[in-house]
mmCIF file of C-alpha atoms and ligand atoms in Angstrom:
data_model
loop_
_atom_site.group_PDB
_atom_site.id
_atom_site.type_symbol
_atom_site.label_atom_id
_atom_site.label_comp_id
_atom_site.label_asym_id
_atom_site.label_seq_id
_atom_site.Cartn_x
_atom_site.Cartn_y
_atom_site.Cartn_z
ATOM 1 C CA MET A 1 22.228 -34.213 -26.446
ATOM 2 C CA ASN A 2 19.703 -36.555 -27.829
ATOM 3 C CA LYS A 3 18.569 -38.335 -24.803
ATOM 4 C CA GLY A 4 16.681 -36.919 -21.977
ATOM 5 C CA ARG A 5 14.561 -37.850 -18.985
ATOM 6 C CA ILE A 6 10.791 -37.782 -19.349
ATOM 7 C CA PHE A 7 7.860 -38.802 -17.223
ATOM 8 C CA ASP A 8 4.921 -38.513 -19.714
ATOM 9 C CA ILE A 9 3.774 -37.767 -23.289
ATOM 10 C CA GLN A 10 0.142 -36.451 -23.384
ATOM 11 C CA ARG A 11 -1.420 -36.358 -26.729
ATOM 12 C CA PHE A 12 -4.444 -34.319 -27.755
ATOM 13 C CA SER A 13 -3.452 -31.754 -25.134
ATOM 14 C CA ILE A 14 -5.477 -28.539 -25.243
ATOM 15 C CA ASP A 15 -4.271 -26.747 -21.909
ATOM 16 C CA ASN A 16 -0.622 -26.000 -22.988
ATOM 17 C CA GLY A 17 -0.692 -23.537 -25.631
ATOM 18 C CA PRO A 18 -2.672 -22.872 -28.908
ATOM 19 C CA GLY A 19 -4.647 -25.642 -30.858
ATOM 20 C CA ILE A 20 -4.373 -29.332 -30.269
ATOM 21 C CA ARG A 21 -0.912 -30.224 -29.132
ATOM 22 C CA THR A 22 1.375 -33.020 -27.752
ATOM 23 C CA THR A 23 2.918 -32.218 -24.407
ATOM 24 C CA VAL A 24 6.166 -33.892 -23.560
ATOM 25 C CA PHE A 25 6.786 -33.746 -19.771
ATOM 26 C CA LEU A 26 10.442 -33.670 -18.580
ATOM 27 C CA LYS A 27 11.440 -34.971 -15.219
ATOM 28 C CA GLY A 28 13.039 -32.857 -12.493
ATOM 29 C CA CYS A 29 12.314 -29.343 -11.149
ATOM 30 C CA PRO A 30 14.214 -26.926 -8.890
ATOM 31 C CA LEU A 31 11.063 -25.444 -7.305
ATOM 32 C CA ARG A 32 8.967 -27.109 -4.690
ATOM 33 C CA CYS A 33 5.383 -25.388 -5.119
ATOM 34 C CA LEU A 34 3.074 -26.403 -2.295
ATOM 35 C CA TRP A 35 0.315 -26.936 -4.953
ATOM 36 C CA CYS A 36 2.421 -28.697 -7.559
ATOM 37 C CA SER A 37 -0.043 -30.871 -9.722
ATOM 38 C CA ASN A 38 2.905 -33.002 -11.071
ATOM 39 C CA PRO A 39 4.699 -33.941 -7.737
ATOM 40 C CA GLU A 40 6.167 -36.849 -9.655
ATOM 41 C CA SER A 41 7.873 -34.367 -11.670
ATOM 42 C CA GLN A 42 10.305 -32.822 -9.132
ATOM 43 C CA ASN A 43 12.786 -35.589 -8.471
ATOM 44 C CA PRO A 44 15.003 -35.910 -11.580
ATOM 45 C CA GLU A 45 15.362 -39.701 -10.783
ATOM 46 C CA PRO A 46 12.953 -42.352 -11.699
ATOM 47 C CA GLN A 47 10.532 -43.126 -8.870
ATOM 48 C CA LEU A 48 8.329 -46.022 -7.714
ATOM 49 C CA SER A 49 4.518 -45.546 -7.893
ATOM 50 C CA TYR A 50 2.299 -47.985 -6.166
ATOM 51 C CA THR A 51 -1.427 -48.129 -6.591
ATOM 52 C CA VAL A 52 -2.692 -50.130 -3.747
ATOM 53 C CA ASP A 53 -6.260 -50.711 -5.449
ATOM 54 C CA THR A 54 -4.344 -52.675 -8.226
ATOM 55 C CA CYS A 55 -2.416 -54.922 -6.011
ATOM 56 C CA ILE A 56 -3.714 -58.555 -5.959
ATOM 57 C CA GLY A 57 -1.467 -59.601 -3.304
ATOM 58 C CA CYS A 58 0.610 -62.081 -5.142
ATOM 59 C CA GLY A 59 3.754 -61.291 -3.165
ATOM 60 C CA GLU A 60 6.077 -61.501 -6.227
ATOM 61 C CA CYS A 61 7.453 -58.046 -5.443
ATOM 62 C CA ILE A 62 8.668 -59.084 -1.926
ATOM 63 C CA LYS A 63 10.695 -61.848 -3.395
ATOM 64 C CA VAL A 64 12.856 -59.619 -5.547
ATOM 65 C CA CYS A 65 13.167 -56.504 -3.235
ATOM 66 C CA LYS A 66 16.906 -56.615 -2.015
ATOM 67 C CA PRO A 67 16.534 -53.940 0.695
ATOM 68 C CA MET A 68 13.275 -55.614 1.955
ATOM 69 C CA ALA A 69 11.203 -52.298 1.559
ATOM 70 C CA ILE A 70 7.954 -54.317 0.911
ATOM 71 C CA LEU A 71 5.730 -55.917 3.438
ATOM 72 C CA GLN A 72 2.116 -57.405 3.184
ATOM 73 C CA ASP A 73 -0.844 -55.906 5.039
ATOM 74 C CA SER A 74 -3.509 -58.018 6.678
ATOM 75 C CA LYS A 75 -5.253 -58.368 3.331
ATOM 76 C CA GLY A 76 -2.084 -59.503 1.700
ATOM 77 C CA LYS A 77 -1.520 -56.148 -0.242
ATOM 78 C CA ALA A 78 1.907 -54.641 -0.502
ATOM 79 C CA VAL A 79 3.168 -52.034 1.675
ATOM 80 C CA VAL A 80 5.984 -49.985 0.582
ATOM 81 C CA ASP A 81 8.412 -48.621 3.024
ATOM 82 C CA ARG A 82 9.640 -45.422 1.215
ATOM 83 C CA VAL A 83 12.664 -45.121 3.654
ATOM 84 C CA ARG A 84 14.110 -48.505 2.745
ATOM 85 C CA CYS A 85 13.158 -48.211 -1.123
ATOM 86 C CA THR A 86 15.933 -47.250 -3.251
ATOM 87 C CA ASN A 87 13.643 -46.898 -6.467
ATOM 88 C CA CYS A 88 15.601 -49.626 -8.060
ATOM 89 C CA GLY A 89 12.616 -50.778 -10.115
ATOM 90 C CA ASP A 90 13.123 -54.471 -9.445
ATOM 91 C CA CYS A 91 9.616 -55.002 -8.024
ATOM 92 C CA ALA A 92 7.849 -52.991 -10.893
ATOM 93 C CA ALA A 93 9.452 -55.327 -13.294
ATOM 94 C CA VAL A 94 7.679 -58.468 -11.733
ATOM 95 C CA CYS A 95 4.392 -56.611 -10.835
ATOM 96 C CA TYR A 96 2.156 -58.296 -13.451
ATOM 97 C CA PRO A 97 -1.116 -56.232 -12.543
ATOM 98 C CA GLY A 98 0.857 -53.014 -12.806
ATOM 99 C CA ALA A 99 0.320 -51.874 -9.242
ATOM 100 C CA LEU A 100 4.217 -51.134 -9.164
ATOM 101 C CA VAL A 101 5.304 -48.959 -11.908
ATOM 102 C CA MET A 102 8.632 -46.877 -12.284
ATOM 103 C CA VAL A 103 7.874 -43.225 -13.469
ATOM 104 C CA GLY A 104 10.516 -41.615 -15.268
ATOM 105 C CA HIS A 105 12.778 -42.980 -18.155
ATOM 106 C CA ASP A 106 15.241 -41.870 -20.612
ATOM 107 C CA ALA A 107 14.093 -41.287 -24.039
ATOM 108 C CA GLU A 108 15.745 -40.369 -27.545
ATOM 109 C CA VAL A 109 14.584 -37.328 -29.421
ATOM 110 C CA ASP A 110 13.674 -39.519 -32.432
ATOM 111 C CA GLU A 111 11.581 -41.659 -30.233
ATOM 112 C CA ILE A 112 9.567 -38.695 -28.857
ATOM 113 C CA LEU A 113 9.374 -37.055 -32.072
ATOM 114 C CA GLU A 114 7.810 -40.248 -33.597
ATOM 115 C CA VAL A 115 5.001 -40.026 -31.249
ATOM 116 C CA VAL A 116 4.568 -36.257 -31.460
ATOM 117 C CA LEU A 117 4.364 -36.605 -35.274
ATOM 118 C CA ARG A 118 1.535 -39.094 -35.046
ATOM 119 C CA ASP A 119 -0.878 -36.051 -34.660
ATOM 120 C CA ARG A 120 0.520 -33.839 -37.405
ATOM 121 C CA ASP A 121 -2.598 -33.482 -39.021
ATOM 122 C CA TYR A 122 -4.505 -32.139 -35.897
ATOM 123 C CA TYR A 123 -1.794 -29.565 -35.321
ATOM 124 C CA ALA A 124 -2.126 -28.355 -39.018
ATOM 125 C CA SER A 125 -5.941 -27.961 -38.498
ATOM 126 C CA SER A 126 -5.857 -26.545 -35.016
ATOM 127 C CA GLY A 127 -2.794 -24.523 -35.030
ATOM 128 C CA GLY A 128 -1.128 -26.664 -32.581
ATOM 129 C CA GLY A 129 2.280 -28.273 -32.118
ATOM 130 C CA ILE A 130 4.552 -29.526 -29.480
ATOM 131 C CA THR A 131 4.727 -28.088 -25.991
ATOM 132 C CA VAL A 132 7.509 -29.242 -23.489
ATOM 133 C CA SER A 133 6.624 -28.966 -19.927
ATOM 134 C CA GLY A 134 7.745 -30.586 -16.720
ATOM 135 C CA GLY A 135 8.958 -30.481 -14.150
ATOM 136 C CA GLU A 136 11.115 -27.589 -15.236
ATOM 137 C CA PRO A 137 12.195 -28.259 -19.032
ATOM 138 C CA LEU A 138 15.023 -25.760 -18.804
ATOM 139 C CA MET A 139 16.936 -28.036 -16.261
ATOM 140 C CA GLN A 140 17.698 -30.272 -19.383
ATOM 141 C CA PRO A 141 18.689 -27.405 -21.762
ATOM 142 C CA GLN A 142 20.749 -29.579 -24.292
ATOM 143 C CA PHE A 143 18.115 -32.133 -24.599
ATOM 144 C CA LEU A 144 15.111 -29.581 -24.867
ATOM 145 C CA GLN A 145 17.156 -27.793 -27.572
ATOM 146 C CA ALA A 146 17.556 -30.946 -29.618
ATOM 147 C CA LEU A 147 14.036 -31.954 -29.233
ATOM 148 C CA LEU A 148 12.671 -28.502 -30.310
ATOM 149 C CA HIS A 149 15.183 -28.138 -33.244
ATOM 150 C CA ALA A 150 13.958 -31.479 -34.569
ATOM 151 C CA ALA A 151 10.408 -30.441 -34.155
ATOM 152 C CA ARG A 152 10.972 -27.137 -35.896
ATOM 153 C CA ASN A 153 12.683 -29.045 -38.819
ATOM 154 C CA GLU A 154 9.250 -30.798 -39.105
ATOM 155 C CA ARG A 155 7.638 -27.372 -39.047
ATOM 156 C CA LEU A 156 5.876 -27.860 -35.821
ATOM 157 C CA HIS A 157 4.920 -24.901 -33.515
ATOM 158 C CA CYS A 158 6.870 -25.133 -30.401
ATOM 159 C CA CYS A 159 5.947 -24.013 -26.859
ATOM 160 C CA VAL A 160 7.859 -24.338 -23.604
ATOM 161 C CA ASP A 161 6.079 -24.316 -20.330
ATOM 162 C CA THR A 162 8.604 -22.771 -17.595
ATOM 163 C CA SER A 163 8.905 -21.623 -14.216
ATOM 164 C CA GLY A 164 11.641 -19.224 -15.371
ATOM 165 C CA PHE A 165 13.908 -20.493 -12.787
ATOM 166 C CA ALA A 166 17.158 -21.196 -14.946
ATOM 167 C CA ARG A 167 20.551 -19.684 -15.752
ATOM 168 C CA PRO A 168 20.250 -16.566 -18.047
ATOM 169 C CA GLU A 169 22.365 -18.194 -20.833
ATOM 170 C CA VAL A 170 19.851 -21.064 -21.021
ATOM 171 C CA PHE A 171 17.216 -18.780 -22.390
ATOM 172 C CA ASP A 172 19.657 -17.506 -24.901
ATOM 173 C CA TYR A 173 20.633 -20.835 -25.908
ATOM 174 C CA LEU A 174 16.895 -21.771 -26.532
ATOM 175 C CA ARG A 175 15.633 -18.604 -28.141
ATOM 176 C CA SER A 176 15.888 -19.733 -31.707
ATOM 177 C CA VAL A 177 13.854 -22.985 -31.219
ATOM 178 C CA VAL A 178 10.747 -21.648 -29.125
ATOM 179 C CA ASP A 179 7.900 -20.049 -30.683
ATOM 180 C CA LEU A 180 5.854 -19.359 -27.602
ATOM 181 C CA TRP A 181 6.930 -19.201 -23.830
ATOM 182 C CA LEU A 182 4.308 -20.150 -21.154
ATOM 183 C CA PHE A 183 5.894 -18.409 -18.326
ATOM 184 C CA ASP A 184 4.743 -18.918 -14.728
ATOM 185 C CA TYR A 185 4.180 -15.929 -12.422
ATOM 186 C CA LYS A 186 2.928 -17.487 -9.106
ATOM 187 C CA GLU A 187 3.292 -14.687 -6.404
ATOM 188 C CA THR A 188 3.950 -10.926 -6.085
ATOM 189 C CA ASP A 189 5.236 -10.804 -2.629
ATOM 190 C CA PRO A 190 8.911 -12.086 -2.422
ATOM 191 C CA LEU A 191 8.808 -13.706 0.981
ATOM 192 C CA ARG A 192 5.572 -15.456 0.196
ATOM 193 C CA HIS A 193 6.952 -16.511 -3.057
ATOM 194 C CA TYR A 194 9.864 -18.313 -1.431
ATOM 195 C CA THR A 195 7.484 -19.814 1.187
ATOM 196 C CA PHE A 196 5.206 -21.275 -1.568
ATOM 197 C CA THR A 197 7.881 -22.364 -4.174
ATOM 198 C CA ARG A 198 11.189 -22.434 -2.340
ATOM 199 C CA SER A 199 12.624 -20.102 -5.117
ATOM 200 C CA GLU A 200 13.596 -16.443 -5.356
ATOM 201 C CA LEU A 201 11.182 -14.269 -7.094
ATOM 202 C CA SER A 202 13.807 -11.809 -8.035
ATOM 203 C CA THR A 203 15.729 -14.528 -10.136
ATOM 204 C CA ILE A 204 12.431 -15.380 -11.996
ATOM 205 C CA LEU A 205 11.557 -11.726 -12.819
ATOM 206 C CA LYS A 206 14.997 -11.104 -13.927
ATOM 207 C CA ARG A 207 14.766 -13.932 -16.623
ATOM 208 C CA LEU A 208 11.118 -12.715 -17.539
ATOM 209 C CA GLU A 209 12.476 -9.173 -18.138
ATOM 210 C CA GLN A 210 15.418 -10.564 -20.090
ATOM 211 C CA LEU A 211 13.261 -12.711 -22.282
ATOM 212 C CA HIS A 212 10.777 -9.956 -22.836
ATOM 213 C CA ASP A 213 13.329 -7.678 -23.901
ATOM 214 C CA THR A 214 14.438 -10.140 -26.715
ATOM 215 C CA GLY A 215 10.913 -9.671 -28.249
ATOM 216 C CA ALA A 216 9.933 -13.180 -27.524
ATOM 217 C CA ASP A 217 6.235 -14.212 -27.442
ATOM 218 C CA ILE A 218 5.282 -14.775 -23.832
ATOM 219 C CA ILE A 219 2.192 -15.796 -22.183
ATOM 220 C CA LEU A 220 1.993 -15.062 -18.492
ATOM 221 C CA ARG A 221 0.497 -18.071 -16.681
ATOM 222 C CA CYS A 222 -0.689 -17.445 -13.104
ATOM 223 C CA PRO A 223 -1.747 -20.401 -10.773
ATOM 224 C CA MET A 224 -4.659 -19.100 -8.465
ATOM 225 C CA ILE A 225 -4.532 -20.909 -5.207
ATOM 226 C CA PRO A 226 -7.343 -20.051 -2.776
ATOM 227 C CA ASP A 227 -5.768 -18.840 0.807
ATOM 228 C CA HIS A 228 -2.455 -18.315 -0.740
ATOM 229 C CA ASN A 229 -2.060 -16.047 -3.691
ATOM 230 C CA THR A 230 -5.629 -14.885 -4.647
ATOM 231 C CA ARG A 231 -5.273 -11.728 -2.760
ATOM 232 C CA GLN A 232 -5.709 -8.369 -4.287
ATOM 233 C CA ASP A 233 -2.134 -7.220 -3.876
ATOM 234 C CA HIS A 234 -1.232 -10.287 -6.031
ATOM 235 C CA LEU A 235 -3.847 -9.471 -8.683
ATOM 236 C CA ASP A 236 -2.392 -5.831 -8.591
ATOM 237 C CA GLY A 237 0.857 -7.242 -8.918
ATOM 238 C CA ILE A 238 -0.165 -8.942 -12.250
ATOM 239 C CA VAL A 239 -1.450 -5.738 -13.521
ATOM 240 C CA ALA A 240 1.804 -3.825 -12.605
ATOM 241 C CA LEU A 241 3.931 -6.485 -14.348
ATOM 242 C CA THR A 242 1.832 -6.274 -17.587
ATOM 243 C CA ARG A 243 2.219 -2.698 -17.595
ATOM 244 C CA ARG A 244 5.934 -2.875 -17.036
ATOM 245 C CA LEU A 245 6.327 -5.478 -19.697
ATOM 246 C CA PRO A 246 4.204 -4.528 -22.590
ATOM 247 C CA ASN A 247 5.181 -7.014 -25.116
ATOM 248 C CA LEU A 248 3.526 -9.846 -23.083
ATOM 249 C CA GLN A 249 0.969 -11.499 -25.156
ATOM 250 C CA GLY A 250 -1.489 -11.701 -22.183
ATOM 251 C CA VAL A 251 -2.262 -13.427 -18.965
ATOM 252 C CA GLU A 252 -3.943 -16.826 -18.450
ATOM 253 C CA LEU A 253 -5.237 -17.531 -15.029
ATOM 254 C CA LEU A 254 -4.960 -21.130 -13.788
ATOM 255 C CA PRO A 255 -7.449 -21.698 -11.184
ATOM 256 C CA TYR A 256 -6.485 -24.345 -8.554
ATOM 257 C CA PHE A 257 -7.778 -27.928 -8.939
ATOM 258 C CA ASP A 258 -7.248 -30.809 -6.581
ATOM 259 C CA ILE A 259 -7.297 -34.029 -8.476
ATOM 260 C CA TRP A 260 -3.549 -34.201 -8.156
ATOM 261 C CA ARG A 261 -3.640 -35.075 -4.362
ATOM 262 C CA ASP A 262 -4.137 -38.865 -5.173
ATOM 263 C CA LYS A 263 -0.866 -38.898 -6.736
ATOM 264 C CA LEU A 264 0.934 -38.102 -3.528
ATOM 265 C CA LYS A 265 -0.170 -41.376 -2.236
ATOM 266 C CA ARG A 266 1.086 -43.293 -5.195
ATOM 267 C CA PHE A 267 4.683 -41.875 -4.700
ATOM 268 C CA GLY A 268 4.665 -41.778 -0.843
ATOM 269 C CA ILE A 269 5.000 -37.876 -0.829
ATOM 270 C CA THR A 270 3.889 -35.965 2.102
ATOM 271 C CA ASP A 271 0.899 -33.663 1.472
ATOM 272 C CA ILE A 272 1.836 -30.175 2.462
ATOM 273 C CA LEU A 273 -0.876 -28.057 1.070
ATOM 274 C CA PRO A 274 -3.769 -27.716 3.769
ATOM 275 C CA LYS A 275 -6.806 -29.917 2.876
ATOM 276 C CA SER A 276 -8.870 -26.822 3.372
ATOM 277 C CA VAL A 277 -7.739 -25.456 -0.015
ATOM 278 C CA LYS A 278 -10.398 -26.216 -2.435
ATOM 279 C CA PRO A 279 -11.095 -25.197 -6.213
ATOM 280 C CA PRO A 280 -12.601 -21.887 -6.622
ATOM 281 C CA SER A 281 -16.170 -21.404 -7.777
ATOM 282 C CA PRO A 282 -16.643 -20.269 -11.413
ATOM 283 C CA GLU A 283 -18.117 -16.933 -9.866
ATOM 284 C CA THR A 284 -14.813 -16.288 -8.040
ATOM 285 C CA VAL A 285 -12.645 -17.212 -10.969
ATOM 286 C CA LYS A 286 -14.856 -14.627 -13.008
ATOM 287 C CA SER A 287 -14.350 -12.088 -10.362
ATOM 288 C CA TRP A 288 -10.560 -12.174 -10.731
ATOM 289 C CA ASN A 289 -10.788 -12.219 -14.469
ATOM 290 C CA ASP A 290 -13.041 -9.064 -14.343
ATOM 291 C CA TYR A 291 -10.628 -7.396 -11.847
ATOM 292 C CA LEU A 292 -7.740 -7.876 -14.339
ATOM 293 C CA ARG A 293 -9.646 -7.165 -17.441
ATOM 294 C CA ASN A 294 -11.074 -3.826 -15.898
ATOM 295 C CA ARG A 295 -7.430 -2.690 -15.279
ATOM 296 C CA GLY A 296 -6.357 -3.266 -18.937
ATOM 297 C CA VAL A 297 -4.932 -6.888 -18.667
ATOM 298 C CA ARG A 298 -5.451 -8.922 -21.841
ATOM 299 C CA LEU A 299 -6.700 -12.265 -20.562
ATOM 300 C CA LEU A 300 -6.109 -15.283 -22.524
ATOM 301 C CA GLY A 301 -7.706 -18.812 -22.415
ATOM 302 C CA ALA A 302 -5.673 -22.058 -22.584
ATOM 303 C CA ASP A 303 -5.865 -21.971 -26.371
ATOM 304 C CA GLY A 304 -4.031 -18.622 -26.305
ATOM 305 C CA LYS A 305 -7.151 -16.617 -27.589
ATOM 306 C CA VAL A 306 -8.406 -13.512 -25.878
ATOM 307 C CA LYS A 307 -11.032 -14.610 -23.421
ATOM 308 C CA SER A 308 -14.558 -13.399 -23.526
ATOM 309 C CA SER A 309 -15.797 -11.379 -20.513
ATOM 310 C CA LYS A 310 -18.828 -13.710 -20.015
HETATM 311 S S1 SF4 B 1 3.844 -57.746 -7.413
HETATM 312 FE FE1 SF4 B 1 2.213 -56.207 -7.618
HETATM 313 S S2 SF4 B 1 0.207 -57.249 -7.313
HETATM 314 FE FE2 SF4 B 1 1.850 -58.599 -6.430
HETATM 315 S S3 SF4 B 1 1.937 -58.027 -4.270
HETATM 316 FE FE3 SF4 B 1 3.451 -56.868 -5.284
HETATM 317 S S4 SF4 B 1 2.295 -54.992 -5.770
HETATM 318 FE FE4 SF4 B 1 0.778 -56.314 -5.353
HETATM 319 S S1 SF4 B 2 11.876 -50.022 -6.055
HETATM 320 FE FE1 SF4 B 2 13.547 -51.512 -5.436
HETATM 321 S S2 SF4 B 2 13.873 -51.022 -3.379
HETATM 322 FE FE2 SF4 B 2 11.928 -50.027 -3.897
HETATM 323 S S3 SF4 B 2 10.429 -51.395 -3.316
HETATM 324 FE FE3 SF4 B 2 10.792 -51.851 -5.316
HETATM 325 S S4 SF4 B 2 12.361 -53.477 -5.436
HETATM 326 FE FE4 SF4 B 2 12.315 -52.675 -3.351
#
C-alpha cells in the first residue's frame, strides 16, 4: 500500500534514534496513555485544530459550517462545539489566518520520501536516517513496510518507534525493513499499565520477547512520569527486563515534559493527567539513571550512544 495517514514530518530530529533524522508521524494509536505528548495522534481520522489566539473574528468559518458547530464569543472569536463538529474540514478551508487547521492527511510513499531525502547529506555525516513514529506506526503495517522498503532502497537507516501493541505477524512482516526498534516500556505492574495506557502489558511483553528472540536491534524507551511510574519497583522491573532480554542494546529514559498540554485545548481533548504532575528535576533524572546504571543497565541517550554517568 503506497498511501498512509500521517500528521507530521519533522526534519532535523535528534530525539528519535541515532544521528540527525527525519521523523514521520503516522496517525492512529490503540493506546490511550495519560501523558501522551501527541494527543492528536490517537484518532486515526483527520481532526480539526483550533488556535484561538490566531482567530481574527472574520466569521467566514461560521458561514460554511453545515452542522452549525461554530459560534462567536463576545470578542467575535470563533468557539467550536466539539460535540456538533464532524471534522469535515470545511471551516479550515476558508480560515485565511490559519486558526482552523485540519491535522492528519493521506500521503504517498514517494511524496514522503522526497521530503526525507532532502537531508540525505546530514544522515550520511551523522549516522542518521528515517524514523517512523506516531501514534502507533504498526497500525498501518503495509504502508509502513512500503515506506521503509523505499527508504532502504535509498540506503537510509530505518528506525521504528513503537508501543509494541500489534499483532505478532506484523513484526515478522516488518523485520527485514527495520534497522532499529525504539520499543516503549511504560510500566511494570500490569494493573497500573492498563490504568495508564488502556492496554495489556502481557501483550506488549510477548511482542518484545518475540522481537528480541529474532536478534533484532532494540532500544527500550521508558517514559518516566512523576507520581505514576517513577517508583522503585518499576525501576527494578526495567532492570529485571534487561537481564531477561540480554540482547537489548540498552535503555533510554524519557523524563516527562509538559509542553504538550496546550495541544489538548487546540483539539478540544479533555486533560486527564493531573496538573500536579510536573517535569522532574535534573537531579531526580540523574538518580534514576544512577539507580539503573549501578544495577548493570546500559543507559543510552537519544542519540543511541552510551550515556556518561555525569
Ligand atoms: S475563519 Fe478563522 S479567523 Fe475567521 S472567525 Fe473563523 S476561526 Fe476565526
Ligand atoms: S470541521 Fe466541519 S463541522 Fe467541524 S467546525 Fe469545521 S466546518 Fe464545522
